[in-house]
Amino acid sequence: MSETTLWAELLAYGTGIGLSPVHIAVLLLLLLGPQPLRRGGWFVAGWVVTTMLTATLLVTVGHTLVLDMSHGSHHRTGLDLAAGGALIAIGGRELLHSLSEGAEPPSWTASIDRFVAMPLPLLLLLGSVGEVASPDDLVLFAKSASVVLAAQAPTWQELVALLAFTLGASLLLLAPLVAVMIGREKVVPWLEQGKQILFARSGLVVGGVSLGLGIYLGWQGVSGLRLI
């Protein structure tokens, strides 16, 4: 696998994980509420730490089990087919729900205010659990780990790859936090508008990205079958 392909795949999978409408909505509400930098900063830090630890754990387990993740191997082909099928199912479901509900906001928006009002430690815990418990995120974490394993790079290069993946998965949360740090009053209208768009169109965005990644992984799996 070329370095360009490695970084492109890590960026794609990281972006897929970062497109978590619930986490983004929670962050926007935290940044619009009291103590925005403290509460929003801890929330983003929790996301970054959870992402890095989960990816590192999966890569470590992969090394321990001596998994062969080269293209065409049984392990990678099976993961590609399973991940592709799961993401296609998730993407199709999200698109169908979004089209059937029309302009109605997703069901999770009804309880988002109560979630934001929780004590910060509980909020961070539930945020981390929600990130790793999401089926589509687990699939993307597993694929990201397999890409790093397939590169067969030295340990320090694997660490750099995991840091890059974590950064890619965190950009959609880091961007509004940094904007508030620069000038909160100037970006408040943008945060409000972003929240409204997220509530109205999150299903279409998440469904489209999941479907696209699922088709790509399915194609990778089918290509791998021909090499076995």
One Martini backbone bead per residue (centre of mass of N, CA, C, O) as a GRO file, in nm:
protein
  228
    1MET     BB    1   0.095   0.037   0.024
    2SER     BB    2   0.069   0.353  -0.019
    3GLU     BB    3   0.088   0.651   0.142
    4THR     BB    4  -0.151   0.785   0.003
    5THR     BB    5  -0.357   0.561   0.065
    6LEU     BB    6  -0.329   0.561   0.369
    7TRP     BB    7  -0.415   0.859   0.423
    8ALA     BB    8  -0.684   0.850   0.271
    9GLU     BB    9  -0.818   0.627   0.442
   10LEU     BB   10  -0.787   0.757   0.720
   11LEU     BB   11  -0.947   1.011   0.648
   12ALA     BB   12  -1.212   0.873   0.569
   13TYR     BB   13  -1.263   0.718   0.837
   14GLY     BB   14  -1.241   0.963   1.024
   15THR     BB   15  -1.474   1.124   0.898
   16GLY     BB   16  -1.692   0.913   0.956
   17ILE     BB   17  -1.664   0.938   1.265
   18GLY     BB   18  -1.697   1.257   1.286
   19LEU     BB   19  -1.999   1.208   1.172
   20SER     BB   20  -2.149   1.293   1.464
   21PRO     BB   21  -2.438   1.442   1.533
   22VAL     BB   22  -2.454   1.423   1.840
   23HIS     BB   23  -2.173   1.538   1.916
   24ILE     BB   24  -2.197   1.802   1.760
   25ALA     BB   25  -2.453   1.905   1.900
   26VAL     BB   26  -2.343   1.908   2.185
   27LEU     BB   27  -2.113   2.106   2.133
   28LEU     BB   28  -2.281   2.345   2.033
   29LEU     BB   29  -2.440   2.372   2.301
   30LEU     BB   30  -2.194   2.417   2.481
   31LEU     BB   31  -2.096   2.678   2.322
   32LEU     BB   32  -2.385   2.827   2.390
   33GLY     BB   33  -2.327   2.806   2.681
   34PRO     BB   34  -2.196   2.769   2.969
   35GLN     BB   35  -1.875   2.739   2.977
   36PRO     BB   36  -1.763   2.668   2.679
   37LEU     BB   37  -1.456   2.600   2.702
   38ARG     BB   38  -1.464   2.396   2.926
   39ARG     BB   39  -1.688   2.197   2.826
   40GLY     BB   40  -1.598   2.175   2.528
   41GLY     BB   41  -1.301   2.095   2.578
   42TRP     BB   42  -1.358   1.828   2.732
   43PHE     BB   43  -1.526   1.694   2.513
   44VAL     BB   44  -1.304   1.688   2.296
   45ALA     BB   45  -1.093   1.540   2.464
   46GLY     BB   46  -1.259   1.281   2.497
   47TRP     BB   47  -1.268   1.214   2.196
   48VAL     BB   48  -0.964   1.197   2.139
   49VAL     BB   49  -0.891   0.979   2.347
   50THR     BB   50  -1.087   0.761   2.250
   51THR     BB   51  -0.979   0.737   1.962
   52MET     BB   52  -0.683   0.665   2.026
   53LEU     BB   53  -0.730   0.418   2.213
   54THR     BB   54  -0.896   0.243   2.019
   55ALA     BB   55  -0.693   0.227   1.784
   56THR     BB   56  -0.454   0.116   1.951
   57LEU     BB   57  -0.589  -0.142   2.053
   58LEU     BB   58  -0.644  -0.271   1.771
   59VAL     BB   59  -0.349  -0.279   1.680
   60THR     BB   60  -0.240  -0.446   1.916
   61VAL     BB   61  -0.421  -0.693   1.870
   62GLY     BB   62  -0.328  -0.747   1.581
   63HIS     BB   63  -0.036  -0.815   1.662
   64THR     BB   64  -0.096  -1.043   1.866
   65LEU     BB   65  -0.259  -1.216   1.632
   66VAL     BB   66  -0.122  -1.199   1.358
   67LEU     BB   67  -0.252  -1.024   1.133
   68ASP     BB   68  -0.338  -1.040   0.793
   69MET     BB   69  -0.379  -0.719   0.592
   70SER     BB   70  -0.348  -0.792   0.316
   71HIS     BB   71  -0.440  -0.796   0.005
   72GLY     BB   72  -0.635  -1.104   0.008
   73SER     BB   73  -0.676  -1.174   0.277
   74HIS     BB   74  -0.890  -1.317   0.491
   75HIS     BB   75  -0.917  -1.093   0.700
   76ARG     BB   76  -0.959  -0.847   0.511
   77THR     BB   77  -1.186  -0.954   0.333
   78GLY     BB   78  -1.388  -1.004   0.560
   79LEU     BB   79  -1.391  -0.711   0.666
   80ASP     BB   80  -1.478  -0.570   0.407
   81LEU     BB   81  -1.748  -0.719   0.369
   82ALA     BB   82  -1.870  -0.657   0.648
   83ALA     BB   83  -1.836  -0.348   0.641
   84GLY     BB   84  -1.984  -0.292   0.379
   85GLY     BB   85  -2.258  -0.411   0.460
   86ALA     BB   86  -2.304  -0.237   0.715
   87LEU     BB   87  -2.285   0.048   0.578
   88ILE     BB   88  -2.507   0.008   0.370
   89ALA     BB   89  -2.731  -0.040   0.575
   90ILE     BB   90  -2.698   0.226   0.733
   91GLY     BB   91  -2.720   0.424   0.495
   92GLY     BB   92  -2.998   0.332   0.392
   93ARG     BB   93  -3.152   0.386   0.654
   94GLU     BB   94  -3.091   0.691   0.681
   95LEU     BB   95  -3.213   0.775   0.409
   96LEU     BB   96  -3.499   0.667   0.454
   97HIS     BB   97  -3.560   0.829   0.710
   98SER     BB   98  -3.509   1.109   0.590
   99LEU     BB   99  -3.725   1.088   0.360
  100SER     BB  100  -3.974   1.015   0.546
  101GLU     BB  101  -3.946   1.270   0.749
  102GLY     BB  102  -3.815   1.505   0.617
  103ALA     BB  103  -3.823   1.797   0.820
  104GLU     BB  104  -3.791   1.623   1.051
  105PRO     BB  105  -3.638   1.573   1.326
  106PRO     BB  106  -3.463   1.375   1.489
  107SER     BB  107  -3.519   1.190   1.773
  108TRP     BB  108  -3.258   1.282   1.941
  109THR     BB  109  -3.333   1.593   1.975
  110ALA     BB  110  -3.534   1.570   2.223
  111SER     BB  111  -3.271   1.489   2.437
  112ILE     BB  112  -3.022   1.689   2.412
  113ASP     BB  113  -3.063   1.890   2.650
  114ARG     BB  114  -3.032   1.679   2.881
  115PHE     BB  115  -2.749   1.590   2.806
  116VAL     BB  116  -2.607   1.871   2.840
  117ALA     BB  117  -2.705   1.904   3.157
  118MET     BB  118  -2.505   1.725   3.253
  119PRO     BB  119  -2.258   1.632   3.415
  120LEU     BB  120  -1.947   1.627   3.297
  121PRO     BB  121  -1.853   1.334   3.363
  122LEU     BB  122  -2.107   1.197   3.240
  123LEU     BB  123  -2.083   1.320   2.960
  124LEU     BB  124  -1.806   1.194   2.890
  125LEU     BB  125  -1.881   0.900   2.926
  126LEU     BB  126  -2.119   0.889   2.719
  127GLY     BB  127  -1.953   0.988   2.479
  128SER     BB  128  -1.754   0.749   2.468
  129VAL     BB  129  -1.961   0.522   2.448
  130GLY     BB  130  -2.105   0.629   2.190
  131GLU     BB  131  -1.860   0.603   2.002
  132VAL     BB  132  -1.791   0.281   2.046
  133ALA     BB  133  -2.105   0.171   2.013
  134SER     BB  134  -2.113   0.236   1.728
  135PRO     BB  135  -2.128   0.043   1.454
  136ASP     BB  136  -1.993   0.228   1.238
  137ASP     BB  137  -1.746   0.303   1.410
  138LEU     BB  138  -1.634   0.019   1.455
  139VAL     BB  139  -1.580  -0.038   1.160
  140LEU     BB  140  -1.382   0.206   1.116
  141PHE     BB  141  -1.179   0.126   1.327
  142ALA     BB  142  -1.105  -0.150   1.207
  143LYS     BB  143  -1.011  -0.041   0.931
  144SER     BB  144  -0.788   0.146   1.034
  145ALA     BB  145  -0.621  -0.077   1.167
  146SER     BB  146  -0.578  -0.247   0.907
  147VAL     BB  147  -0.418  -0.030   0.753
  148VAL     BB  148  -0.183  -0.013   0.952
  149LEU     BB  149  -0.105  -0.315   0.941
  150ALA     BB  150  -0.059  -0.333   0.626
  151ALA     BB  151   0.200  -0.141   0.622
  152GLN     BB  152   0.436  -0.247   0.801
  153ALA     BB  153   0.540  -0.047   1.013
  154PRO     BB  154   0.688   0.114   1.226
  155THR     BB  155   0.599   0.220   1.530
  156TRP     BB  156   0.628   0.530   1.479
  157GLN     BB  157   0.446   0.528   1.221
  158GLU     BB  158   0.194   0.424   1.356
  159LEU     BB  159   0.164   0.664   1.548
  160VAL     BB  160   0.131   0.877   1.329
  161ALA     BB  161  -0.119   0.750   1.200
  162LEU     BB  162  -0.299   0.766   1.457
  163LEU     BB  163  -0.281   1.073   1.487
  164ALA     BB  164  -0.400   1.140   1.210
  165PHE     BB  165  -0.667   0.995   1.252
  166THR     BB  166  -0.756   1.154   1.504
  167LEU     BB  167  -0.758   1.428   1.368
  168GLY     BB  168  -0.965   1.358   1.144
  169ALA     BB  169  -1.193   1.271   1.360
  170SER     BB  170  -1.176   1.584   1.508
  171LEU     BB  171  -1.229   1.835   1.320
  172LEU     BB  172  -1.547   1.881   1.362
  173LEU     BB  173  -1.481   1.966   1.669
  174LEU     BB  174  -1.240   2.166   1.659
  175ALA     BB  175  -1.342   2.401   1.487
  176PRO     BB  176  -1.558   2.532   1.681
  177LEU     BB  177  -1.368   2.563   1.924
  178VAL     BB  178  -1.161   2.752   1.791
  179ALA     BB  179  -1.363   2.972   1.713
  180VAL     BB  180  -1.439   3.043   2.007
  181MET     BB  181  -1.153   3.118   2.100
  182ILE     BB  182  -1.126   3.363   1.905
  183GLY     BB  183  -1.468   3.439   1.874
  184ARG     BB  184  -1.768   3.396   2.000
  185GLU     BB  185  -1.960   3.631   1.910
  186LYS     BB  186  -1.908   3.584   1.597
  187VAL     BB  187  -2.007   3.258   1.596
  188VAL     BB  188  -2.293   3.214   1.709
  189PRO     BB  189  -2.467   3.225   1.447
  190TRP     BB  190  -2.321   2.976   1.322
  191LEU     BB  191  -2.398   2.774   1.541
  192GLU     BB  192  -2.702   2.798   1.509
  193GLN     BB  193  -2.711   2.718   1.211
  194GLY     BB  194  -2.568   2.446   1.238
  195LYS     BB  195  -2.781   2.316   1.420
  196GLN     BB  196  -3.020   2.332   1.223
  197ILE     BB  197  -2.889   2.169   0.993
  198LEU     BB  198  -2.831   1.914   1.155
  199PHE     BB  199  -3.128   1.849   1.230
  200ALA     BB  200  -3.225   1.840   0.915
  201ARG     BB  201  -2.943   1.675   0.763
  202SER     BB  202  -2.794   1.431   0.902
  203GLY     BB  203  -2.904   1.177   0.754
  204LEU     BB  204  -2.795   1.240   0.471
  205VAL     BB  205  -2.496   1.259   0.539
  206VAL     BB  206  -2.450   0.989   0.688
  207GLY     BB  207  -2.574   0.809   0.469
  208GLY     BB  208  -2.388   0.889   0.233
  209VAL     BB  209  -2.116   0.813   0.363
  210SER     BB  210  -2.179   0.519   0.436
  211LEU     BB  211  -2.248   0.426   0.150
  212GLY     BB  212  -1.979   0.498   0.015
  213LEU     BB  213  -1.794   0.327   0.201
  214GLY     BB  214  -1.941   0.057   0.156
  215ILE     BB  215  -1.886   0.031  -0.147
  216TYR     BB  216  -1.579   0.041  -0.127
  217LEU     BB  217  -1.543  -0.208   0.063
  218GLY     BB  218  -1.690  -0.409  -0.115
  219TRP     BB  219  -1.492  -0.384  -0.351
  220GLN     BB  220  -1.243  -0.473  -0.189
  221GLY     BB  221  -1.353  -0.754  -0.116
  222VAL     BB  222  -1.396  -0.862  -0.404
  223SER     BB  223  -1.100  -0.824  -0.489
  224GLY     BB  224  -0.985  -1.016  -0.269
  225LEU     BB  225  -1.122  -1.281  -0.367
  226ARG     BB  226  -0.945  -1.300  -0.633
  227LEU     BB  227  -0.665  -1.351  -0.452
  228ILE     BB  228  -0.729  -1.629  -0.291
   0.00000   0.00000   0.00000
